[in-house]
PDB file of C-alpha atoms in Angstrom:
ATOM      1  CA  GLU A1373       5.773  27.315   5.365  1.00 55.00           C
ATOM      2  CA  THR A1374       5.476  24.013   3.551  1.00 68.00           C
ATOM      3  CA  GLY A1375       7.731  21.231   4.187  1.00 90.00           C
ATOM      4  CA  VAL A1376       9.475  19.048   2.028  1.00 95.00           C
ATOM      5  CA  THR A1377       7.432  16.836  -0.137  1.00 96.00           C
ATOM      6  CA  GLN A1378       8.395  13.712  -2.435  1.00 97.00           C
ATOM      7  CA  SER A1379       6.750  11.906  -4.988  1.00 97.00           C
ATOM      8  CA  PRO A1380       5.712   9.336  -5.827  1.00 97.00           C
ATOM      9  CA  THR A1381       5.633   7.841  -2.439  1.00 96.00           C
ATOM     10  CA  HIS A1382       5.786   4.265  -3.811  1.00 97.00           C
ATOM     11  CA  LEU A1383       6.639   2.677  -7.034  1.00 97.00           C
ATOM     12  CA  ILE A1384       7.459  -0.816  -8.634  1.00 98.00           C
ATOM     13  CA  LYS A1385       9.823  -1.102 -11.527  1.00 98.00           C
ATOM     14  CA  THR A1386      11.612  -3.788 -13.084  1.00 98.00           C
ATOM     15  CA  ARG A1387      15.274  -4.354 -13.647  1.00 98.00           C
ATOM     16  CA  GLY A1388      16.782  -1.950 -16.477  1.00 98.00           C
ATOM     17  CA  GLN A1389      14.256   0.623 -16.410  1.00 98.00           C
ATOM     18  CA  GLN A1390      14.660   4.130 -15.390  1.00 98.00           C
ATOM     19  CA  VAL A1391      13.054   6.093 -12.531  1.00 98.00           C
ATOM     20  CA  THR A1392      12.694   9.601 -11.970  1.00 98.00           C
ATOM     21  CA  LEU A1393      11.962  11.165  -8.320  1.00 98.00           C
ATOM     22  CA  ARG A1394      11.035  14.360  -7.382  1.00 98.00           C
ATOM     23  CA  CYS A1395      11.290  16.517  -4.482  1.00 97.00           C
ATOM     24  CA  SER A1396      10.130  19.896  -3.577  1.00 96.00           C
ATOM     25  CA  SER A1397      11.998  21.706  -0.793  1.00 92.00           C
ATOM     26  CA  GLN A1398      10.897  23.635   2.046  1.00 89.00           C
ATOM     27  CA  SER A1399      10.434  27.317   1.464  1.00 85.00           C
ATOM     28  CA  GLY A1400      13.424  29.592   1.435  1.00 84.00           C
ATOM     29  CA  HIS A1401      15.929  26.383   1.260  1.00 88.00           C
ATOM     30  CA  ASN A1402      18.332  26.646  -1.262  1.00 88.00           C
ATOM     31  CA  THR A1403      20.168  23.059  -1.143  1.00 91.00           C
ATOM     32  CA  VAL A1404      18.808  19.852  -1.521  1.00 94.00           C
ATOM     33  CA  SER A1405      20.365  16.227  -0.651  1.00 94.00           C
ATOM     34  CA  TRP A1406      19.492  13.024  -1.722  1.00 97.00           C
ATOM     35  CA  TYR A1407      19.905   9.771   0.130  1.00 97.00           C
ATOM     36  CA  GLN A1408      19.126   6.024  -0.080  1.00 98.00           C
ATOM     37  CA  GLN A1409      18.013   4.040   2.643  1.00 97.00           C
ATOM     38  CA  ALA A1410      18.150   0.178   2.664  1.00 95.00           C
ATOM     39  CA  LEU A1411      16.135  -1.747   5.070  1.00 91.00           C
ATOM     40  CA  GLY A1412      17.793  -1.644   8.668  1.00 88.00           C
ATOM     41  CA  GLN A1413      20.524   0.983   7.546  1.00 91.00           C
ATOM     42  CA  GLY A1414      21.094   4.406   8.107  1.00 93.00           C
ATOM     43  CA  PRO A1415      20.604   6.599   4.731  1.00 95.00           C
ATOM     44  CA  GLN A1416      23.584   6.584   2.385  1.00 95.00           C
ATOM     45  CA  PHE A1417      24.552  10.083   0.902  1.00 95.00           C
ATOM     46  CA  ILE A1418      23.824  10.043  -2.877  1.00 97.00           C
ATOM     47  CA  PHE A1419      24.650  13.685  -3.686  1.00 95.00           C
ATOM     48  CA  GLN A1420      23.826  17.332  -2.931  1.00 93.00           C
ATOM     49  CA  TYR A1421      22.882  20.245  -4.997  1.00 93.00           C
ATOM     50  CA  TYR A1422      23.366  24.066  -4.436  1.00 89.00           C
ATOM     51  CA  ARG A1423      21.761  26.653  -6.364  1.00 87.00           C
ATOM     52  CA  GLU A1424      21.232  24.220  -9.387  1.00 91.00           C
ATOM     53  CA  GLU A1425      24.838  22.994  -9.387  1.00 93.00           C
ATOM     54  CA  GLU A1426      26.028  19.492  -7.941  1.00 92.00           C
ATOM     55  CA  ASN A1427      27.867  20.338  -4.790  1.00 88.00           C
ATOM     56  CA  GLY A1428      29.160  16.948  -3.539  1.00 90.00           C
ATOM     57  CA  ARG A1429      28.629  13.356  -4.389  1.00 93.00           C
ATOM     58  CA  GLY A1430      28.743   9.811  -2.524  1.00 92.00           C
ATOM     59  CA  ASN A1431      29.874   6.715  -3.653  1.00 93.00           C
ATOM     60  CA  PHE A1432      27.196   6.003  -6.289  1.00 97.00           C
ATOM     61  CA  PRO A1433      27.693   5.093  -9.967  1.00 97.00           C
ATOM     62  CA  PRO A1434      26.840   7.546 -12.627  1.00 97.00           C
ATOM     63  CA  ARG A1435      23.552   6.231 -13.329  1.00 98.00           C
ATOM     64  CA  PHE A1436      22.389   8.113 -10.363  1.00 98.00           C
ATOM     65  CA  SER A1437      22.012  11.479 -11.632  1.00 97.00           C
ATOM     66  CA  GLY A1438      20.110  14.580 -10.480  1.00 97.00           C
ATOM     67  CA  LEU A1439      19.097  18.123 -11.218  1.00 96.00           C
ATOM     68  CA  GLN A1440      17.911  21.111  -9.342  1.00 96.00           C
ATOM     69  CA  PHE A1441      15.697  23.609 -10.790  1.00 94.00           C
ATOM     70  CA  PRO A1442      15.637  27.568 -10.241  1.00 93.00           C
ATOM     71  CA  ASN A1443      13.007  27.019  -7.675  1.00 90.00           C
ATOM     72  CA  TYR A1444      15.272  24.597  -5.771  1.00 90.00           C
ATOM     73  CA  SER A1445      13.012  21.572  -6.147  1.00 94.00           C
ATOM     74  CA  SER A1446      14.988  18.717  -7.344  1.00 97.00           C
ATOM     75  CA  GLU A1447      14.877  15.319  -9.450  1.00 98.00           C
ATOM     76  CA  LEU A1448      16.974  12.200  -8.832  1.00 98.00           C
ATOM     77  CA  ASN A1449      17.026  10.044 -11.821  1.00 98.00           C
ATOM     78  CA  VAL A1450      18.417   6.225 -11.879  1.00 98.00           C
ATOM     79  CA  ASN A1451      19.098   4.515 -14.998  1.00 98.00           C
ATOM     80  CA  ALA A1452      19.486   0.908 -15.904  1.00 98.00           C
ATOM     81  CA  LEU A1453      17.848  -0.319 -12.535  1.00 98.00           C
ATOM     82  CA  GLU A1454      19.261  -3.141 -10.487  1.00 98.00           C
ATOM     83  CA  LEU A1455      17.598  -5.270  -7.750  1.00 97.00           C
ATOM     84  CA  ASP A1456      20.037  -3.647  -5.056  1.00 97.00           C
ATOM     85  CA  ASP A1457      18.538  -0.161  -5.847  1.00 98.00           C
ATOM     86  CA  SER A1458      15.374  -1.133  -4.091  1.00 98.00           C
ATOM     87  CA  ALA A1459      15.127   1.325  -1.171  1.00 97.00           C
ATOM     88  CA  LEU A1460      13.756   4.158   0.357  1.00 97.00           C
ATOM     89  CA  TYR A1461      14.955   7.404  -1.483  1.00 98.00           C
ATOM     90  CA  LEU A1462      14.911  10.703   0.844  1.00 98.00           C
ATOM     91  CA  CYS A1463      15.296  14.187  -0.191  1.00 97.00           C
ATOM     92  CA  ALA A1464      16.087  16.736   2.231  1.00 95.00           C
ATOM     93  CA  SER A1465      16.432  20.374   1.963  1.00 92.00           C
ATOM     94  CA  SER A1466      18.404  22.862   3.948  1.00 88.00           C
ATOM     95  CA  LEU A1467      20.110  26.229   4.125  1.00 82.00           C
ATOM     96  CA  ALA A1468      23.387  26.749   3.252  1.00 70.00           C
ATOM     97  CA  TRP A1469      25.401  26.574   6.435  1.00 66.00           C
ATOM     98  CA  GLY A1470      26.022  29.787   8.563  1.00 61.00           C
ATOM     99  CA  ARG A1471      27.208  30.521  11.664  1.00 55.00           C
ATOM    100  CA  ALA A1472      23.497  31.012  13.378  1.00 56.00           C
ATOM    101  CA  ASN A1473      22.282  27.835  12.190  1.00 66.00           C
ATOM    102  CA  THR A1474      22.779  24.251  12.825  1.00 72.00           C
ATOM    103  CA  GLY A1475      22.987  22.879   9.351  1.00 79.00           C
ATOM    104  CA  GLU A1476      20.203  20.603   9.979  1.00 87.00           C
ATOM    105  CA  LEU A1477      18.525  18.826   7.271  1.00 91.00           C
ATOM    106  CA  PHE A1478      14.612  18.750   6.622  1.00 93.00           C
ATOM    107  CA  PHE A1479      13.730  15.324   5.257  1.00 96.00           C
ATOM    108  CA  GLY A1480      10.563  14.555   3.156  1.00 96.00           C
ATOM    109  CA  GLU A1481       8.784  11.205   4.044  1.00 95.00           C
ATOM    110  CA  GLY A1482      10.565   9.670   1.038  1.00 97.00           C
ATOM    111  CA  SER A1483       9.850   7.354  -2.190  1.00 97.00           C
ATOM    112  CA  ARG A1484       9.773   3.764  -1.698  1.00 97.00           C
ATOM    113  CA  LEU A1485      11.284   2.012  -4.982  1.00 98.00           C
ATOM    114  CA  THR A1486      10.819  -1.673  -5.425  1.00 98.00           C
ATOM    115  CA  VAL A1487      12.938  -2.998  -8.328  1.00 98.00           C
ATOM    116  CA  LEU A1488      11.597  -6.531  -9.406  1.00 97.00           C
TER     117      LEU A1488
ATOM    118  CA  SER B 414      38.400   6.763   5.569  1.00 64.00           C
ATOM    119  CA  GLN B 415      36.371   7.722   8.541  1.00 70.00           C
ATOM    120  CA  LYS B 416      33.830   5.151  10.177  1.00 79.00           C
ATOM    121  CA  ILE B 417      30.947   6.076  12.130  1.00 87.00           C
ATOM    122  CA  GLU B 418      29.412   3.173  14.654  1.00 88.00           C
ATOM    123  CA  GLN B 419      26.539   3.203  16.708  1.00 91.00           C
ATOM    124  CA  ASN B 420      25.044   0.131  18.681  1.00 81.00           C
ATOM    125  CA  SER B 421      23.898  -2.166  15.887  1.00 73.00           C
ATOM    126  CA  GLU B 422      21.838  -4.107  18.445  1.00 82.00           C
ATOM    127  CA  ALA B 423      18.532  -2.714  19.294  1.00 90.00           C
ATOM    128  CA  LEU B 424      18.123  -1.195  22.871  1.00 93.00           C
ATOM    129  CA  ASN B 425      15.154  -2.231  24.900  1.00 95.00           C
ATOM    130  CA  ILE B 426      14.606   0.001  28.077  1.00 95.00           C
ATOM    131  CA  GLN B 427      11.691   0.047  30.849  1.00 97.00           C
ATOM    132  CA  GLU B 428       9.720   3.183  30.686  1.00 97.00           C
ATOM    133  CA  GLY B 429      10.933   5.900  33.207  1.00 97.00           C
ATOM    134  CA  LYS B 430      14.522   4.985  33.099  1.00 97.00           C
ATOM    135  CA  THR B 431      17.340   6.738  30.884  1.00 97.00           C
ATOM    136  CA  ALA B 432      18.241   5.637  27.584  1.00 96.00           C
ATOM    137  CA  THR B 433      21.851   6.090  26.512  1.00 96.00           C
ATOM    138  CA  LEU B 434      22.806   5.630  22.834  1.00 96.00           C
ATOM    139  CA  THR B 435      26.534   5.541  21.673  1.00 95.00           C
ATOM    140  CA  CYS B 436      27.878   6.994  18.507  1.00 94.00           C
ATOM    141  CA  ASN B 437      31.700   6.290  18.004  1.00 93.00           C
ATOM    142  CA  TYR B 438      33.839   7.593  15.142  1.00 89.00           C
ATOM    143  CA  THR B 439      37.106   6.777  13.820  1.00 84.00           C
ATOM    144  CA  ASN B 440      40.229   8.982  12.998  1.00 76.00           C
ATOM    145  CA  TYR B 441      39.925  12.898  13.311  1.00 78.00           C
ATOM    146  CA  SER B 442      37.258  14.417  15.359  1.00 82.00           C
ATOM    147  CA  PRO B 443      34.255  15.994  14.042  1.00 85.00           C
ATOM    148  CA  ALA B 444      33.573  19.752  14.400  1.00 85.00           C
ATOM    149  CA  TYR B 445      29.983  18.938  14.804  1.00 88.00           C
ATOM    150  CA  LEU B 446      27.912  16.208  15.548  1.00 91.00           C
ATOM    151  CA  GLN B 447      24.169  16.021  14.855  1.00 93.00           C
ATOM    152  CA  TRP B 448      21.350  13.507  16.280  1.00 96.00           C
ATOM    153  CA  TYR B 449      17.963  12.710  14.220  1.00 97.00           C
ATOM    154  CA  ARG B 450      15.224  10.620  15.127  1.00 98.00           C
ATOM    155  CA  GLN B 451      13.703   8.363  12.512  1.00 97.00           C
ATOM    156  CA  ASP B 452      10.294   6.743  13.041  1.00 96.00           C
ATOM    157  CA  PRO B 453       9.337   3.645  10.598  1.00 92.00           C
ATOM    158  CA  GLY B 454       8.777   4.439   7.099  1.00 89.00           C
ATOM    159  CA  ARG B 455       9.473   8.398   7.599  1.00 93.00           C
ATOM    160  CA  GLY B 456      12.309  10.756   7.081  1.00 95.00           C
ATOM    161  CA  PRO B 457      14.445  11.477   9.796  1.00 96.00           C
ATOM    162  CA  VAL B 458      13.874  14.556  12.163  1.00 96.00           C
ATOM    163  CA  PHE B 459      16.538  16.610  13.378  1.00 94.00           C
ATOM    164  CA  LEU B 460      16.841  16.679  17.326  1.00 96.00           C
ATOM    165  CA  LEU B 461      20.328  18.440  18.538  1.00 93.00           C
ATOM    166  CA  LEU B 462      23.515  19.627  17.251  1.00 92.00           C
ATOM    167  CA  ILE B 463      26.634  19.691  19.545  1.00 93.00           C
ATOM    168  CA  ARG B 464      30.030  21.595  18.721  1.00 90.00           C
ATOM    169  CA  GLU B 465      33.487  20.167  19.302  1.00 88.00           C
ATOM    170  CA  ASN B 466      33.897  22.707  21.820  1.00 89.00           C
ATOM    171  CA  GLU B 467      30.781  21.692  23.799  1.00 91.00           C
ATOM    172  CA  LYS B 468      31.314  19.005  26.364  1.00 88.00           C
ATOM    173  CA  GLU B 469      27.138  18.837  27.031  1.00 95.00           C
ATOM    174  CA  LYS B 470      24.109  20.138  25.120  1.00 95.00           C
ATOM    175  CA  ARG B 471      20.359  19.644  26.462  1.00 96.00           C
ATOM    176  CA  LYS B 472      17.137  20.126  25.043  1.00 94.00           C
ATOM    177  CA  GLU B 473      14.182  19.031  27.453  1.00 96.00           C
ATOM    178  CA  ARG B 474      14.776  15.201  28.257  1.00 97.00           C
ATOM    179  CA  LEU B 475      17.633  15.021  25.868  1.00 97.00           C
ATOM    180  CA  LYS B 476      21.098  15.379  26.621  1.00 97.00           C
ATOM    181  CA  VAL B 477      24.068  14.966  24.174  1.00 97.00           C
ATOM    182  CA  THR B 478      27.719  14.711  25.147  1.00 96.00           C
ATOM    183  CA  PHE B 479      30.766  14.798  22.811  1.00 94.00           C
ATOM    184  CA  ASP B 480      34.211  13.391  24.321  1.00 90.00           C
ATOM    185  CA  THR B 481      37.107  14.010  21.515  1.00 87.00           C
ATOM    186  CA  THR B 482      39.341  11.928  23.522  1.00 88.00           C
ATOM    187  CA  LEU B 483      37.194   8.916  23.282  1.00 89.00           C
ATOM    188  CA  LYS B 484      35.842  10.007  20.201  1.00 89.00           C
ATOM    189  CA  GLN B 485      32.504   9.270  21.197  1.00 92.00           C
ATOM    190  CA  SER B 486      29.105  11.000  21.443  1.00 94.00           C
ATOM    191  CA  LEU B 487      26.351   9.727  23.997  1.00 96.00           C
ATOM    192  CA  PHE B 488      22.834  10.587  23.542  1.00 97.00           C
ATOM    193  CA  HIS B 489      20.684  10.302  26.546  1.00 97.00           C
ATOM    194  CA  ILE B 490      17.039  10.238  26.806  1.00 97.00           C
ATOM    195  CA  THR B 491      15.963  10.740  30.446  1.00 97.00           C
ATOM    196  CA  ALA B 492      12.509   9.611  32.011  1.00 97.00           C
ATOM    197  CA  SER B 493      11.924   7.764  28.557  1.00 97.00           C
ATOM    198  CA  GLN B 494       8.634   7.074  27.418  1.00 97.00           C
ATOM    199  CA  PRO B 495       7.040   4.461  25.096  1.00 97.00           C
ATOM    200  CA  ALA B 496       6.681   7.386  22.501  1.00 97.00           C
ATOM    201  CA  ASP B 497      10.732   7.587  22.456  1.00 98.00           C
ATOM    202  CA  SER B 498      10.635   4.323  20.718  1.00 97.00           C
ATOM    203  CA  ALA B 499      12.221   5.101  17.241  1.00 97.00           C
ATOM    204  CA  THR B 500      15.578   4.712  15.712  1.00 97.00           C
ATOM    205  CA  TYR B 501      18.290   7.232  16.332  1.00 97.00           C
ATOM    206  CA  LEU B 502      20.837   8.265  13.978  1.00 97.00           C
ATOM    207  CA  CYS B 503      24.002  10.481  14.564  1.00 95.00           C
ATOM    208  CA  ALA B 504      25.930  12.286  11.759  1.00 92.00           C
ATOM    209  CA  PRO B 505      29.273  13.641  12.406  1.00 88.00           C
ATOM    210  CA  LEU B 506      30.244  16.868  10.419  1.00 85.00           C
ATOM    211  CA  TYR B 507      33.967  17.867   9.922  1.00 81.00           C
ATOM    212  CA  SER B 508      33.266  21.568   8.554  1.00 72.00           C
ATOM    213  CA  SER B 509      30.652  23.576   7.972  1.00 64.00           C
ATOM    214  CA  ALA B 510      30.968  22.633   4.023  1.00 67.00           C
ATOM    215  CA  SER B 511      30.655  18.741   5.164  1.00 71.00           C
ATOM    216  CA  LYS B 512      27.871  16.779   3.566  1.00 81.00           C
ATOM    217  CA  ILE B 513      25.777  14.988   6.091  1.00 87.00           C
ATOM    218  CA  ILE B 514      26.737  11.434   6.461  1.00 88.00           C
ATOM    219  CA  PHE B 515      24.800   9.352   9.148  1.00 92.00           C
ATOM    220  CA  GLY B 516      25.842   6.131  11.261  1.00 90.00           C
ATOM    221  CA  SER B 517      23.573   3.181  10.752  1.00 91.00           C
ATOM    222  CA  GLY B 518      21.281   4.080  13.846  1.00 94.00           C
ATOM    223  CA  THR B 519      20.362   2.578  17.023  1.00 96.00           C
ATOM    224  CA  ARG B 520      16.715   1.228  17.218  1.00 96.00           C
ATOM    225  CA  LEU B 521      15.303   1.952  20.699  1.00 97.00           C
ATOM    226  CA  SER B 522      12.284   0.322  22.294  1.00 97.00           C
ATOM    227  CA  ILE B 523      10.587   1.666  25.447  1.00 97.00           C
ATOM    228  CA  ARG B 524       8.439  -0.889  27.191  1.00 95.00           C
ATOM    229  CA  PRO B 525       5.844   0.605  29.264  1.00 92.00           C
TER     230      PRO B 525
END
């Protein structure tokens, strides 16, 4: 069973550019959530995808968008990058909640984005 | 809107003592509350879930309590070890359909 993998691990962009971050979910998981974590802060919920549809969104502007593919892998796209977008971007996969499970999120190691 | 508050100050504990971390929430009580551990530069790792109707949940040296009257969950690590040093995050869930929203976390440091 492979865990959640994210790519790239680190990247540097300049203001106004666009970035795509990728995530492969854990085997068997049909739900992917994306989080932004600034230094010293808790992870902030961006959005969640369930079976290729967006299934909830946090307080992020439309220039943050995503996709989920039939194999449940996912992408996070950010357009018109701003300096404040510099953060660790975390992807987490999970099973849709059921009575027998805990709804736990399985996180990848994150993609560290620096915007100059 | 709902707020989640965790100790913003880092907690420094002597090895062997019990570390106690606090998670407070406002307004209505969550149906569930999760706790995660996060090491620097890594993704959080799930530790425990406690349900609204459970007062206490244990796992090895970890104990979580849930007091809906105080609107608070406490996370205890007994016989603490330097390897327990990390940031601990709480995440209340208001239903099984909730998206998981985290508190800001508490950084715990266990000194030998």
